[in-house]
Amino acid sequence: MAELQIIVRDRFGQEARQTVTVEILRPPVVEPARLEGVGIEPQRVVRPRRRVLLGQILLEAAIVNQAQLQLALEEQRKTGERLGNIVLSMGLGTQDGIAAAIAQQLGIEFIRLADSAPDEAALLTVPEAIARRNQVIPIRERDRDLVVGMVDPLDIVAVDDLRRLTGFNIVPAVITLDDFHRALGQYPSMAGTVSEVIEEILPSQFVEEESAEVLRAVATEGPIIRLANLMILQAIRARASDIHIEPQEQRVRVRQRVDGVLYPTMTSPRHIQLALVSRLKIMANLNIAERRVPQDGRIELKVDGRPVDLRVSTIPTVWGEKVVMRVLDKSGAFVGVDKLGLQPEDRQRFEAIIGKPHGVVLLMGPTGCGKTTTLYAILNRLNTPQVNIMTIEDPVEYQMPGISQVQVNPLPGLTFVRGLRAFLRQDPDIIMVGEIRDDETAHIAVQAALTGHLVLSTLHTNDTAGAVSRLASMGVEPFLMASSMVGLIAQRLVRVLCERCREPYEPSDDVLARLSLARPATPLTFYRPVGCAYCNHIGYKGRIGIFEILPVDATIKPLIAHNAPAGEIRAAAIAAGMRTLQDDAVSKVINGTTSLEEALRVVLVEGGPMSLKRPAAPRQAAAPSLSDARGQV
Ligand SMILES: Nc1ncnc2c1ncn2[C@@H]1O[C@H](COP(=O)(O)OP(=O)(O)OP(=O)(O)O)[C@@H](O)[C@H]1O
Ligand SMILES: [Mg+2]
Ligand SMILES: [Zn+2]
């Protein structure tokens, strides 16, 4: 409680003093930054008050604790990144959680754009460029009000700008960054723009064998620059991980990989190819005159205000140079442990394994299955001021504050082995080795674990039990393996069905039988992909991990020590309750996260017991595990 003296003026202009008692419930909200006349570009102004405020909201919502907030604020001072994003990248909270907390504290609406799409009319009130710069999406009009979804509703400068621009009274609501990016894609489509740009590029301007000067000239013409920019922008908004520009006999084809699958996005007349490829090569600082050997380069740009790196690779094909650009989006780098896709049972095993003070933890799976992402989620979880974490990687993919990351560099002789040896003199607690590729690395990793360090690494094998034979083939003694290993984790990624358009159906008895599932009392609902504007007509949106977690415990250790075959280790693990990759995939079909087709595509081995091509083996027992009837993979 506080007493305040106020001066009131009645409608005749008479002044009077009054004392009022006020109860201060929480710190004063938003104090408008004064910008008029200071000559600073509005979006560049640093607003310390806002930081404190969002920090406070996050504290009160118990999304961060005091120490974590300090770390985040420090990081913000260094990078200038939005506090919300930093907190997310520290693996704390979820986008939804943070947005909900902000909404509750400010007493405003949290709008999930998945449930309510913006009105087209509302969208048109704010030009896309301004929406993008301020990370806002106009959602609906109500008389003189415009409800605007804002990633950062504390951004009063943006609210002011929007009010002036639209003439509406702005009613801020909270949206997540993901929803913001998706909604941007709902602005009147760019497809039309791309074809318009292509039409501006005349065939007569291009002959096949151009000199470097001519190439440089055409590659710096407006339409080509716009085409290249649009192509990149469109791909990044679609969350593509790779962009392929592929010359063919008649046309140039552009495809992009989204959630692990390639989709064609445009084919254009062949006369564009040379100019487009030259443009991309200029952007990547490559030699445009050289078209006979492969080249590598890099493009750094900002897309929708986020820094994005493109790793560019060219290779001469019979129809001309093919360009592939890998998108390295640093902002989407970390996934917190709770967002990896671990089911509750697995989550417990996972936590138990990474909570061990020393030993080897290995992640298994083919290229691109999310190993590095999971490793970083683990490091992020273990990253406290009390421990020394050192990583050696080839290359260092993400940068994490508070840990020492070393990049392998073979030319001067900094190999995995040499780095690891040096680590042991650097007083580490936790060591992460990007990948165990050779015998010597395997040996040192095991040694380090036996001398009291937690060693995290990845192996290129399919399942958990396969790791043992792989290490054995690298010459690691079975008894050393048995005593050093604490956990094996196999992983894949499945695409997540788009919640807006997925279509429910009841699986047939036949399908259930083949999945070794008994028909349940209440019918199961599976979903199949359909495709809508929201998911770019793919039917899926994003991916999630599926896991197989094998704690190397007292039952498993003797089997490893005695060189038991992988099948035996696997059977013992399943008997002890391990959920297999297949179990996890099926459970994610049953809960509607993914489709049966997708699960089959990712984990179910052709012709294996769970393939839909063959009847399932009879179930052995009424055990709740889904694994028993499926056995070996
Ligand atoms: N649990 C997850 N949920 C959603 N997306 C994920 C998850 N894990 C990884 N991804 C995404 O999948 C892609 C590949 O992940 P990552 O680089 O971790 O795989 P990897 O197994 O380390 O690949 P490589 O074999 O090339 O090293 C990345 O774009 C990443 O963002
Ligand atoms: Mg990796
Ligand atoms: Zn959809």
XYZ file of C-alpha atoms and ligand atoms in Angstrom:
666
model
C 0.000 0.000 0.000
C 1.106 3.550 -0.670
C -0.377 6.966 -0.109
C -0.274 9.386 -2.970
C -1.078 13.070 -3.131
C -2.806 13.930 -6.341
C -4.114 17.137 -7.776
C -7.485 16.931 -9.439
C -8.943 19.606 -11.621
C -12.710 19.835 -11.954
C -14.466 20.866 -15.144
C -14.433 24.511 -14.145
C -10.673 24.465 -13.811
C -10.687 24.465 -9.962
C -7.787 22.516 -8.498
C -7.980 20.435 -5.358
C -5.538 18.221 -3.490
C -6.603 14.723 -2.621
C -4.921 11.825 -0.880
C -5.518 8.395 -2.263
C -4.269 5.031 -1.188
C -3.075 2.721 -3.889
C -2.098 -0.873 -3.753
C 0.858 -1.708 -5.929
C 0.341 -5.232 -7.164
C 3.272 -5.527 -9.468
C 5.974 -3.309 -10.850
C 4.678 -0.639 -13.202
C 4.254 -1.945 -16.691
C 5.661 -0.324 -19.821
C 7.102 3.118 -19.638
C 7.125 4.565 -23.128
C 10.614 5.225 -24.380
C 10.862 8.786 -25.612
C 11.964 8.784 -29.185
C 10.721 11.983 -30.679
C 13.476 14.122 -32.039
C 16.390 12.025 -30.895
C 17.149 11.011 -34.442
C 17.543 7.320 -33.798
C 15.994 4.708 -36.022
C 13.163 3.343 -33.891
C 13.991 -0.365 -34.161
C 17.599 0.212 -33.176
C 16.908 1.883 -29.880
C 18.087 -0.089 -26.890
C 15.371 -0.263 -24.292
C 16.809 -1.470 -21.021
C 13.487 -1.089 -19.200
C 11.906 -3.616 -21.488
C 14.571 -6.161 -20.808
C 14.018 -5.922 -17.117
C 10.328 -6.197 -17.639
C 10.345 -9.303 -19.786
C 12.918 -10.741 -17.444
C 10.588 -10.119 -14.548
C 7.710 -11.767 -16.328
C 9.841 -14.804 -17.037
C 10.976 -14.899 -13.417
C 7.448 -14.694 -12.075
C 6.272 -17.392 -14.427
C 9.182 -19.531 -13.147
C 10.435 -19.970 -16.681
C 13.860 -18.779 -15.572
C 15.493 -18.426 -12.194
C 17.553 -15.449 -11.118
C 20.851 -16.988 -12.219
C 19.531 -18.015 -15.592
C 18.078 -14.574 -16.131
C 21.445 -12.992 -15.352
C 23.119 -15.251 -17.901
C 20.466 -14.429 -20.477
C 20.739 -10.689 -19.892
C 24.487 -10.894 -20.189
C 24.131 -12.745 -23.462
C 21.689 -10.115 -24.613
C 24.148 -7.354 -23.861
C 26.708 -9.135 -25.977
C 24.551 -10.102 -28.934
C 21.632 -7.689 -28.935
C 19.346 -10.673 -29.547
C 15.799 -10.583 -28.157
C 15.648 -11.832 -24.589
C 12.835 -14.257 -25.398
C 14.950 -15.876 -28.090
C 17.938 -16.163 -25.806
C 15.877 -17.851 -23.133
C 14.557 -20.273 -25.733
C 18.007 -20.986 -27.063
C 19.109 -21.760 -23.515
C 16.522 -24.503 -23.632
C 14.382 -22.801 -20.988
C 10.671 -22.637 -21.561
C 8.838 -23.051 -24.815
C 7.621 -20.448 -27.257
C 4.073 -21.172 -26.137
C 5.010 -21.008 -22.468
C 6.768 -17.685 -22.768
C 3.988 -16.198 -24.885
C 1.344 -17.390 -22.415
C 3.273 -15.887 -19.500
C 3.587 -12.530 -21.239
C -0.097 -12.560 -22.116
C -1.123 -13.345 -18.570
C 1.097 -10.723 -17.005
C 0.035 -7.993 -19.387
C -3.567 -9.067 -19.365
C -3.704 -9.404 -23.117
C -4.746 -12.193 -25.425
C -2.412 -15.006 -26.504
C -3.437 -15.877 -30.032
C -2.401 -19.143 -31.583
C -2.482 -18.549 -35.275
C -2.955 -22.258 -35.785
C -6.456 -21.838 -34.371
C -7.349 -18.490 -35.865
C -5.842 -17.404 -39.139
C -5.457 -13.674 -39.752
C -8.205 -12.042 -41.830
C -6.994 -11.164 -45.276
C -8.440 -7.653 -44.903
C -6.561 -7.179 -41.647
C -3.336 -8.431 -43.200
C -3.568 -5.766 -45.866
C -3.628 -2.949 -43.339
C 0.088 -3.358 -42.667
C 2.574 -3.870 -45.484
C 4.520 -7.079 -45.268
C 7.881 -5.333 -44.925
C 6.704 -3.452 -41.845
C 5.080 -6.519 -40.371
C 8.342 -8.363 -40.835
C 10.514 -5.655 -39.362
C 8.393 -5.358 -36.243
C 7.536 -9.049 -35.970
C 3.815 -8.324 -35.936
C 0.827 -9.812 -37.757
C -2.423 -7.843 -38.018
C -5.095 -10.388 -37.156
C -8.529 -8.794 -37.233
C -10.335 -5.463 -37.335
C -12.999 -4.514 -34.818
C -14.536 -1.102 -35.408
C -11.666 1.293 -34.734
C -9.507 -1.444 -33.247
C -6.934 -3.551 -34.999
C -5.899 -6.659 -33.107
C -2.218 -7.154 -33.820
C -0.337 -10.310 -32.936
C 3.112 -9.333 -31.670
C 6.086 -11.525 -30.896
C 7.140 -8.790 -28.510
C 4.038 -6.972 -27.236
C 6.288 -4.885 -24.999
C 7.557 -3.162 -28.128
C 5.647 0.074 -27.700
C 7.585 1.733 -30.466
C 6.103 -0.777 -32.865
C 2.627 -0.173 -31.447
C 3.065 3.561 -31.996
C 4.312 3.098 -35.531
C 1.404 0.838 -36.370
C -1.127 3.258 -34.931
C 0.251 6.079 -37.004
C 0.487 3.927 -40.108
C -2.975 2.366 -40.017
C -5.035 4.939 -38.162
C -6.414 2.112 -36.053
C -6.313 1.842 -32.319
C -3.829 -0.997 -31.866
C -4.828 -3.844 -29.547
C -1.713 -5.931 -28.965
C -1.929 -9.683 -28.533
C 0.897 -12.177 -28.109
C 1.927 -14.614 -30.834
C 4.877 -16.994 -30.980
C 7.819 -16.487 -33.290
C 6.916 -19.666 -35.168
C 3.387 -18.473 -35.758
C 4.728 -15.128 -36.871
C 6.873 -16.744 -39.540
C 4.062 -18.961 -40.704
C 1.654 -16.063 -40.917
C 4.141 -14.048 -42.950
C 3.809 -16.807 -45.509
C 0.091 -16.004 -45.710
C 0.718 -12.575 -47.089
C -0.409 -12.561 -50.723
C 1.770 -15.203 -52.307
C 5.194 -14.666 -53.738
C 4.705 -17.244 -56.490
C 3.223 -14.590 -58.745
C 6.142 -12.288 -58.089
C 8.682 -14.946 -59.025
C 7.101 -15.611 -62.417
C 6.759 -11.899 -63.074
C 10.437 -11.461 -62.373
C 11.321 -14.354 -64.652
C 9.319 -12.805 -67.458
C 11.384 -9.663 -67.188
C 14.483 -11.654 -68.011
C 14.698 -11.902 -71.764
C 16.233 -14.901 -73.509
C 17.973 -12.690 -76.056
C 20.186 -11.312 -73.317
C 21.948 -14.615 -72.861
C 24.269 -16.655 -74.964
C 25.737 -19.876 -73.582
C 29.430 -19.079 -73.362
C 29.696 -15.678 -71.819
C 32.859 -13.942 -70.756
C 33.277 -13.123 -67.099
C 32.505 -9.457 -67.705
C 29.267 -10.179 -69.506
C 28.297 -12.667 -66.807
C 29.025 -10.174 -64.107
C 26.968 -7.585 -65.919
C 23.872 -9.765 -66.320
C 24.198 -11.137 -62.822
C 23.995 -7.653 -61.404
C 20.853 -6.693 -63.300
C 17.779 -5.937 -61.261
C 15.577 -8.858 -62.263
C 18.265 -11.485 -61.671
C 19.113 -10.029 -58.288
C 15.443 -9.985 -57.378
C 14.962 -13.533 -58.582
C 17.896 -14.814 -56.543
C 16.725 -12.925 -53.468
C 13.127 -14.074 -53.827
C 14.203 -17.658 -54.300
C 16.274 -17.582 -51.121
C 13.655 -15.689 -49.152
C 10.883 -18.024 -50.192
C 12.973 -21.093 -49.298
C 13.902 -19.780 -45.893
C 10.337 -18.833 -45.076
C 9.316 -22.343 -46.045
C 11.906 -23.538 -43.475
C 13.994 -25.242 -46.154
C 17.305 -26.748 -45.076
C 18.738 -26.907 -48.618
C 18.086 -25.168 -51.920
C 19.054 -26.931 -55.153
C 19.458 -25.120 -58.462
C 19.673 -27.840 -61.056
C 20.312 -27.274 -64.742
C 18.506 -29.777 -66.928
C 18.388 -30.225 -70.666
C 15.474 -27.836 -71.251
C 14.907 -26.021 -68.003
C 16.446 -25.064 -64.700
C 14.772 -26.733 -61.776
C 14.801 -25.327 -58.262
C 13.993 -27.649 -55.415
C 14.125 -27.212 -51.677
C 14.371 -29.684 -48.837
C 11.837 -29.190 -46.065
C 11.818 -31.514 -43.073
C 14.126 -33.889 -44.861
C 12.202 -34.212 -48.129
C 12.874 -32.447 -51.459
C 10.117 -30.492 -53.233
C 10.322 -28.729 -56.593
C 9.505 -25.059 -56.175
C 10.066 -23.621 -59.608
C 11.288 -24.479 -63.049
C 12.371 -21.676 -65.244
C 13.557 -21.340 -68.813
C 17.102 -22.490 -69.290
C 18.380 -19.100 -70.382
C 18.089 -18.011 -66.772
C 20.476 -20.615 -65.493
C 23.787 -18.971 -66.291
C 22.708 -15.621 -64.921
C 21.145 -17.083 -61.775
C 24.113 -19.311 -61.013
C 26.504 -16.419 -61.653
C 24.480 -14.254 -59.318
C 24.655 -16.838 -56.552
C 28.387 -17.280 -57.151
C 28.946 -13.554 -56.842
C 26.984 -13.530 -53.609
C 29.119 -16.400 -52.307
C 32.394 -14.813 -53.404
C 33.156 -17.560 -55.906
C 35.000 -17.271 -59.187
C 32.296 -16.784 -61.814
C 34.637 -17.358 -64.731
C 35.506 -20.830 -63.438
C 32.773 -23.292 -64.347
C 34.692 -26.533 -64.691
C 35.606 -27.396 -61.116
C 33.568 -27.609 -57.894
C 33.670 -24.563 -55.636
C 32.591 -23.847 -52.066
C 31.555 -20.550 -50.590
C 29.324 -18.862 -48.126
C 26.601 -16.244 -48.216
C 25.734 -14.338 -45.067
C 22.443 -12.521 -45.014
C 19.584 -11.399 -42.867
C 16.168 -12.792 -43.568
C 13.194 -11.400 -41.719
C 15.646 -9.841 -39.327
C 17.391 -13.115 -38.510
C 20.991 -13.847 -39.442
C 21.163 -16.750 -41.879
C 24.258 -18.349 -43.397
C 24.123 -20.217 -46.658
C 26.884 -22.691 -47.398
C 27.128 -22.723 -51.171
C 28.547 -25.566 -53.207
C 28.793 -25.720 -56.997
C 29.618 -28.674 -59.209
C 29.764 -28.914 -63.004
C 27.186 -31.323 -64.427
C 26.676 -32.166 -68.083
C 23.948 -29.503 -68.299
C 25.913 -26.801 -66.522
C 26.761 -25.894 -62.977
C 24.524 -27.215 -60.238
C 24.356 -25.162 -57.052
C 23.285 -26.449 -53.664
C 22.882 -24.068 -50.746
C 22.669 -25.409 -47.203
C 20.768 -23.100 -44.883
C 22.435 -22.613 -41.544
C 19.917 -20.753 -39.454
C 21.744 -19.871 -36.281
C 18.673 -18.601 -34.522
C 16.839 -21.924 -34.587
C 19.859 -23.700 -33.248
C 19.008 -25.265 -29.934
C 16.142 -27.518 -29.068
C 15.589 -27.940 -25.346
C 15.490 -31.443 -23.864
C 11.738 -31.173 -23.424
C 11.203 -30.400 -27.085
C 13.172 -33.264 -28.571
C 10.177 -35.568 -28.642
C 10.922 -37.851 -25.690
C 7.881 -39.692 -24.369
C 7.588 -39.508 -20.555
C 8.949 -43.032 -19.953
C 11.939 -42.355 -22.167
C 12.447 -38.949 -20.667
C 13.152 -40.532 -17.291
C 15.710 -42.938 -18.735
C 17.274 -40.117 -20.689
C 17.618 -37.904 -17.614
C 19.063 -40.767 -15.600
C 21.715 -41.412 -18.239
C 22.817 -37.825 -18.714
C 22.796 -37.301 -14.963
C 25.644 -39.814 -14.491
C 28.875 -38.244 -13.259
C 31.066 -40.215 -15.659
C 30.895 -42.735 -18.447
C 30.260 -42.859 -22.175
C 26.919 -41.822 -23.650
C 26.535 -42.526 -27.352
C 23.969 -41.288 -29.837
C 23.288 -43.430 -32.844
C 21.659 -42.908 -36.189
C 22.178 -42.094 -39.850
C 23.078 -38.666 -41.253
C 20.647 -35.907 -40.405
C 18.674 -37.826 -37.782
C 19.163 -35.145 -35.135
C 22.207 -36.450 -33.246
C 23.977 -33.125 -32.984
C 20.776 -31.418 -31.936
C 20.254 -33.919 -29.143
C 23.893 -33.616 -28.058
C 23.469 -29.883 -27.744
C 20.223 -30.273 -25.877
C 22.145 -32.441 -23.401
C 25.061 -30.003 -23.148
C 22.629 -27.192 -22.642
C 21.021 -29.096 -19.801
C 24.378 -29.863 -18.182
C 25.834 -26.410 -18.747
C 26.216 -24.815 -15.324
C 28.922 -22.605 -13.882
C 30.094 -25.564 -11.780
C 31.272 -27.753 -14.635
C 33.861 -27.487 -17.385
C 32.407 -28.636 -20.692
C 34.731 -29.088 -23.664
C 33.716 -30.121 -27.157
C 35.701 -31.138 -30.196
C 33.769 -31.072 -33.414
C 34.135 -31.099 -37.168
C 32.732 -28.539 -37.723
C 31.456 -26.634 -34.684
C 27.812 -26.296 -35.733
C 26.327 -24.221 -32.951
C 27.927 -21.873 -30.523
C 26.928 -22.233 -26.913
C 27.875 -19.704 -24.271
C 29.745 -21.032 -21.275
C 31.431 -24.034 -22.868
C 34.760 -24.443 -24.687
C 34.296 -25.575 -28.242
C 37.192 -26.722 -30.378
C 37.072 -27.085 -34.123
C 39.025 -29.953 -35.660
C 41.665 -28.536 -37.981
C 43.763 -31.283 -39.558
C 46.163 -29.021 -41.483
C 48.108 -27.803 -38.462
C 47.416 -31.200 -36.897
C 44.457 -30.550 -34.625
C 42.712 -33.887 -35.019
C 40.029 -35.428 -32.815
C 42.737 -37.507 -31.155
C 45.139 -34.662 -30.500
C 42.340 -32.432 -29.255
C 41.046 -35.108 -26.915
C 44.506 -35.744 -25.472
C 44.851 -32.038 -24.778
C 41.391 -31.949 -23.181
C 42.554 -34.345 -20.498
C 45.012 -31.698 -19.335
C 42.287 -29.042 -19.351
C 40.471 -30.309 -16.284
C 37.164 -31.097 -18.026
C 34.080 -32.602 -16.402
C 32.147 -33.236 -19.575
C 33.630 -33.917 -22.977
C 31.697 -33.950 -26.225
C 33.278 -35.551 -29.263
C 31.370 -34.734 -32.452
C 31.717 -38.206 -33.846
C 33.730 -41.342 -33.145
C 35.174 -42.158 -36.544
C 38.380 -44.019 -35.847
C 39.925 -46.518 -33.462
C 42.112 -44.057 -31.648
C 39.293 -41.640 -30.921
C 37.231 -44.559 -29.631
C 40.039 -45.586 -27.282
C 40.627 -42.155 -25.848
C 36.917 -41.568 -25.395
C 36.629 -44.777 -23.372
C 39.769 -43.942 -21.393
C 38.454 -40.491 -20.583
C 35.217 -41.995 -19.322
C 37.067 -44.502 -17.173
C 39.125 -41.732 -15.614
C 36.047 -39.942 -14.372
C 34.659 -37.835 -17.201
C 31.260 -37.840 -18.826
C 31.910 -38.389 -22.526
C 29.184 -37.704 -25.078
C 29.541 -38.687 -28.703
C 27.830 -40.067 -31.794
C 28.302 -43.220 -33.831
C 27.071 -44.040 -37.298
C 25.110 -47.193 -36.530
C 21.428 -47.913 -36.830
C 20.343 -49.012 -33.408
C 21.519 -49.055 -29.845
C 22.793 -52.618 -29.727
C 24.741 -52.066 -32.962
C 26.974 -49.589 -31.147
C 28.616 -52.365 -29.186
C 29.727 -54.326 -32.227
C 30.812 -51.109 -33.923
C 33.091 -50.169 -31.040
C 34.342 -53.743 -30.844
C 35.304 -53.533 -34.516
C 37.269 -50.413 -33.604
C 39.240 -52.516 -31.198
C 37.694 -51.409 -27.919
C 37.941 -54.271 -25.427
C 34.490 -55.563 -24.426
C 35.220 -55.300 -20.697
C 36.366 -51.679 -21.071
C 33.212 -50.948 -23.006
C 31.095 -52.606 -20.364
C 32.648 -50.637 -17.567
C 32.641 -47.286 -19.321
C 29.270 -47.184 -21.085
C 26.312 -45.669 -19.301
C 23.774 -45.249 -22.055
C 23.042 -45.732 -25.733
C 20.486 -43.619 -27.520
C 19.296 -44.256 -31.078
C 17.315 -41.607 -32.844
C 15.388 -40.759 -36.009
C 13.237 -37.806 -37.010
C 9.648 -38.117 -38.202
C 7.667 -35.314 -39.780
C 4.880 -33.896 -37.653
C 1.426 -33.797 -39.245
C 0.022 -30.329 -39.884
C -2.604 -29.926 -37.204
C -4.753 -27.768 -39.383
C -5.372 -30.180 -42.189
C -4.571 -33.694 -40.962
C -7.471 -36.037 -41.586
C -8.645 -38.582 -39.020
C -9.466 -42.159 -39.940
C -9.967 -45.393 -38.146
C -7.234 -47.905 -38.921
C -8.473 -51.255 -40.200
C -8.107 -54.425 -38.168
C -5.616 -55.586 -40.720
C -3.365 -52.592 -40.183
C -3.624 -52.964 -36.418
C -2.751 -56.644 -36.677
C 0.284 -55.827 -38.757
C 1.365 -53.304 -36.184
C 0.902 -56.030 -33.563
C -1.677 -53.889 -31.848
C -4.734 -55.501 -30.359
C -7.999 -53.801 -31.296
C -8.686 -51.520 -28.345
C -12.074 -51.120 -26.669
C -12.503 -47.600 -27.987
C -11.511 -47.255 -31.628
C -8.115 -45.720 -32.355
C -7.865 -42.657 -34.537
C -4.943 -42.327 -36.893
C -4.350 -39.279 -39.054
C -3.191 -38.875 -42.612
C -1.582 -35.820 -44.238
C -3.726 -33.625 -46.474
C -2.035 -30.281 -47.146
C -3.206 -26.704 -46.731
C -1.857 -23.187 -47.093
C -0.562 -23.321 -43.538
C 1.806 -26.229 -44.247
C 2.684 -25.173 -47.811
C 0.434 -27.993 -49.037
C 2.777 -30.609 -47.696
C 0.582 -32.011 -44.943
C 3.449 -31.958 -42.460
C 5.016 -29.143 -40.519
C 8.264 -29.612 -38.638
C 9.810 -32.789 -37.269
C 10.178 -34.500 -33.946
C 12.592 -37.118 -32.653
C 11.823 -40.761 -32.047
C 14.083 -42.502 -29.645
C 15.341 -45.839 -28.427
C 17.094 -45.534 -25.113
C 19.210 -48.301 -23.685
C 20.560 -47.661 -20.207
C 23.705 -49.775 -19.843
C 22.881 -51.217 -16.444
C 23.711 -54.299 -14.408
C 21.830 -56.592 -16.801
C 23.389 -55.211 -19.952
C 26.994 -54.769 -18.771
C 27.791 -58.508 -18.444
C 26.395 -59.142 -21.915
C 28.673 -56.498 -23.365
C 31.641 -57.734 -21.368
C 31.096 -61.254 -22.688
C 30.833 -60.114 -26.258
C 27.188 -61.108 -26.635
C 25.744 -60.647 -30.109
C 23.731 -57.487 -30.760
C 20.493 -59.478 -30.975
C 20.952 -60.824 -27.478
C 21.733 -57.413 -26.011
C 18.703 -55.999 -27.748
C 16.419 -58.761 -26.520
C 17.647 -58.274 -22.952
C 17.085 -54.544 -23.173
C 13.559 -55.006 -24.508
C 12.837 -57.491 -21.748
C 14.026 -54.846 -19.277
C 11.517 -52.388 -20.706
C 13.356 -50.621 -23.501
C 11.016 -48.954 -25.982
C 12.363 -49.484 -29.475
C 12.430 -46.915 -32.268
C 9.425 -48.761 -33.682
C 7.529 -48.556 -30.396
C 8.147 -44.859 -30.217
C 7.126 -44.343 -33.846
C 3.912 -46.305 -33.343
C 3.097 -44.369 -30.186
C 3.488 -41.152 -32.162
C 1.111 -42.498 -34.805
C -1.390 -43.419 -32.112
C -1.246 -39.981 -30.510
C -1.687 -38.286 -33.870
C 1.748 -36.640 -34.022
C 2.656 -38.337 -37.264
C 1.118 -40.581 -39.892
C 1.532 -44.295 -40.314
C 3.096 -43.705 -43.740
C 5.694 -41.402 -42.231
C 6.468 -43.818 -39.410
C 6.931 -46.607 -41.931
C 9.122 -44.421 -44.095
C 11.411 -43.614 -41.232
C 11.760 -46.673 -39.039
C 10.083 -49.709 -40.297
C 12.495 -51.753 -42.249
C 11.343 -53.144 -45.569
C 10.265 -56.776 -45.256
C 10.805 -56.781 -41.488
C 8.131 -58.136 -39.203
C 6.484 -54.753 -39.008
C 6.417 -54.019 -42.677
C 2.897 -53.792 -43.964
C 3.829 -56.142 -46.728
C 3.849 -59.184 -44.487
C 1.560 -60.379 -41.733
C 2.884 -59.714 -38.274
C 4.356 -62.456 -36.184
C 1.910 -63.601 -33.517
C 2.148 -61.730 -30.265
C 3.917 -63.735 -27.624
C 2.278 -62.362 -24.552
C -0.174 -59.749 -23.443
C 2.676 -57.533 -22.269
C 2.094 -53.841 -22.868
C 5.349 -53.547 -24.791
C 4.886 -53.250 -28.508
C 8.289 -54.674 -29.227
C 8.064 -58.334 -28.465
C 6.374 -59.439 -31.655
C 8.712 -57.443 -33.774
C 12.057 -58.531 -32.481
C 15.098 -57.940 -34.616
C 15.513 -55.194 -37.073
N 14.296 -33.380 -32.043
C 14.188 -32.640 -33.155
N 13.009 -32.099 -33.474
C 12.884 -31.365 -34.606
N 13.878 -31.123 -35.473
C 15.078 -31.631 -35.206
C 15.297 -32.416 -34.030
N 16.574 -32.818 -34.026
C 17.126 -32.288 -35.133
N 16.249 -31.587 -35.843
C 16.527 -30.900 -37.131
O 17.009 -31.864 -38.063
C 18.135 -31.398 -38.794
C 19.329 -32.335 -38.646
O 19.719 -32.366 -37.283
P 21.209 -32.654 -36.799
O 22.164 -31.784 -37.499
O 21.163 -32.609 -35.324
O 21.408 -34.140 -37.290
P 22.729 -35.042 -37.210
O 22.283 -36.423 -36.954
O 23.708 -34.448 -36.285
O 23.242 -34.912 -38.687
P 24.720 -35.290 -39.232
O 24.735 -36.760 -39.367
O 24.727 -34.565 -40.557
O 25.701 -34.771 -38.246
C 18.382 -30.001 -38.271
O 17.800 -29.097 -39.172
C 17.672 -29.942 -36.942
O 17.191 -28.646 -36.667
Mg 25.675 -33.859 -36.622
Zn -1.769 -28.189 -43.391
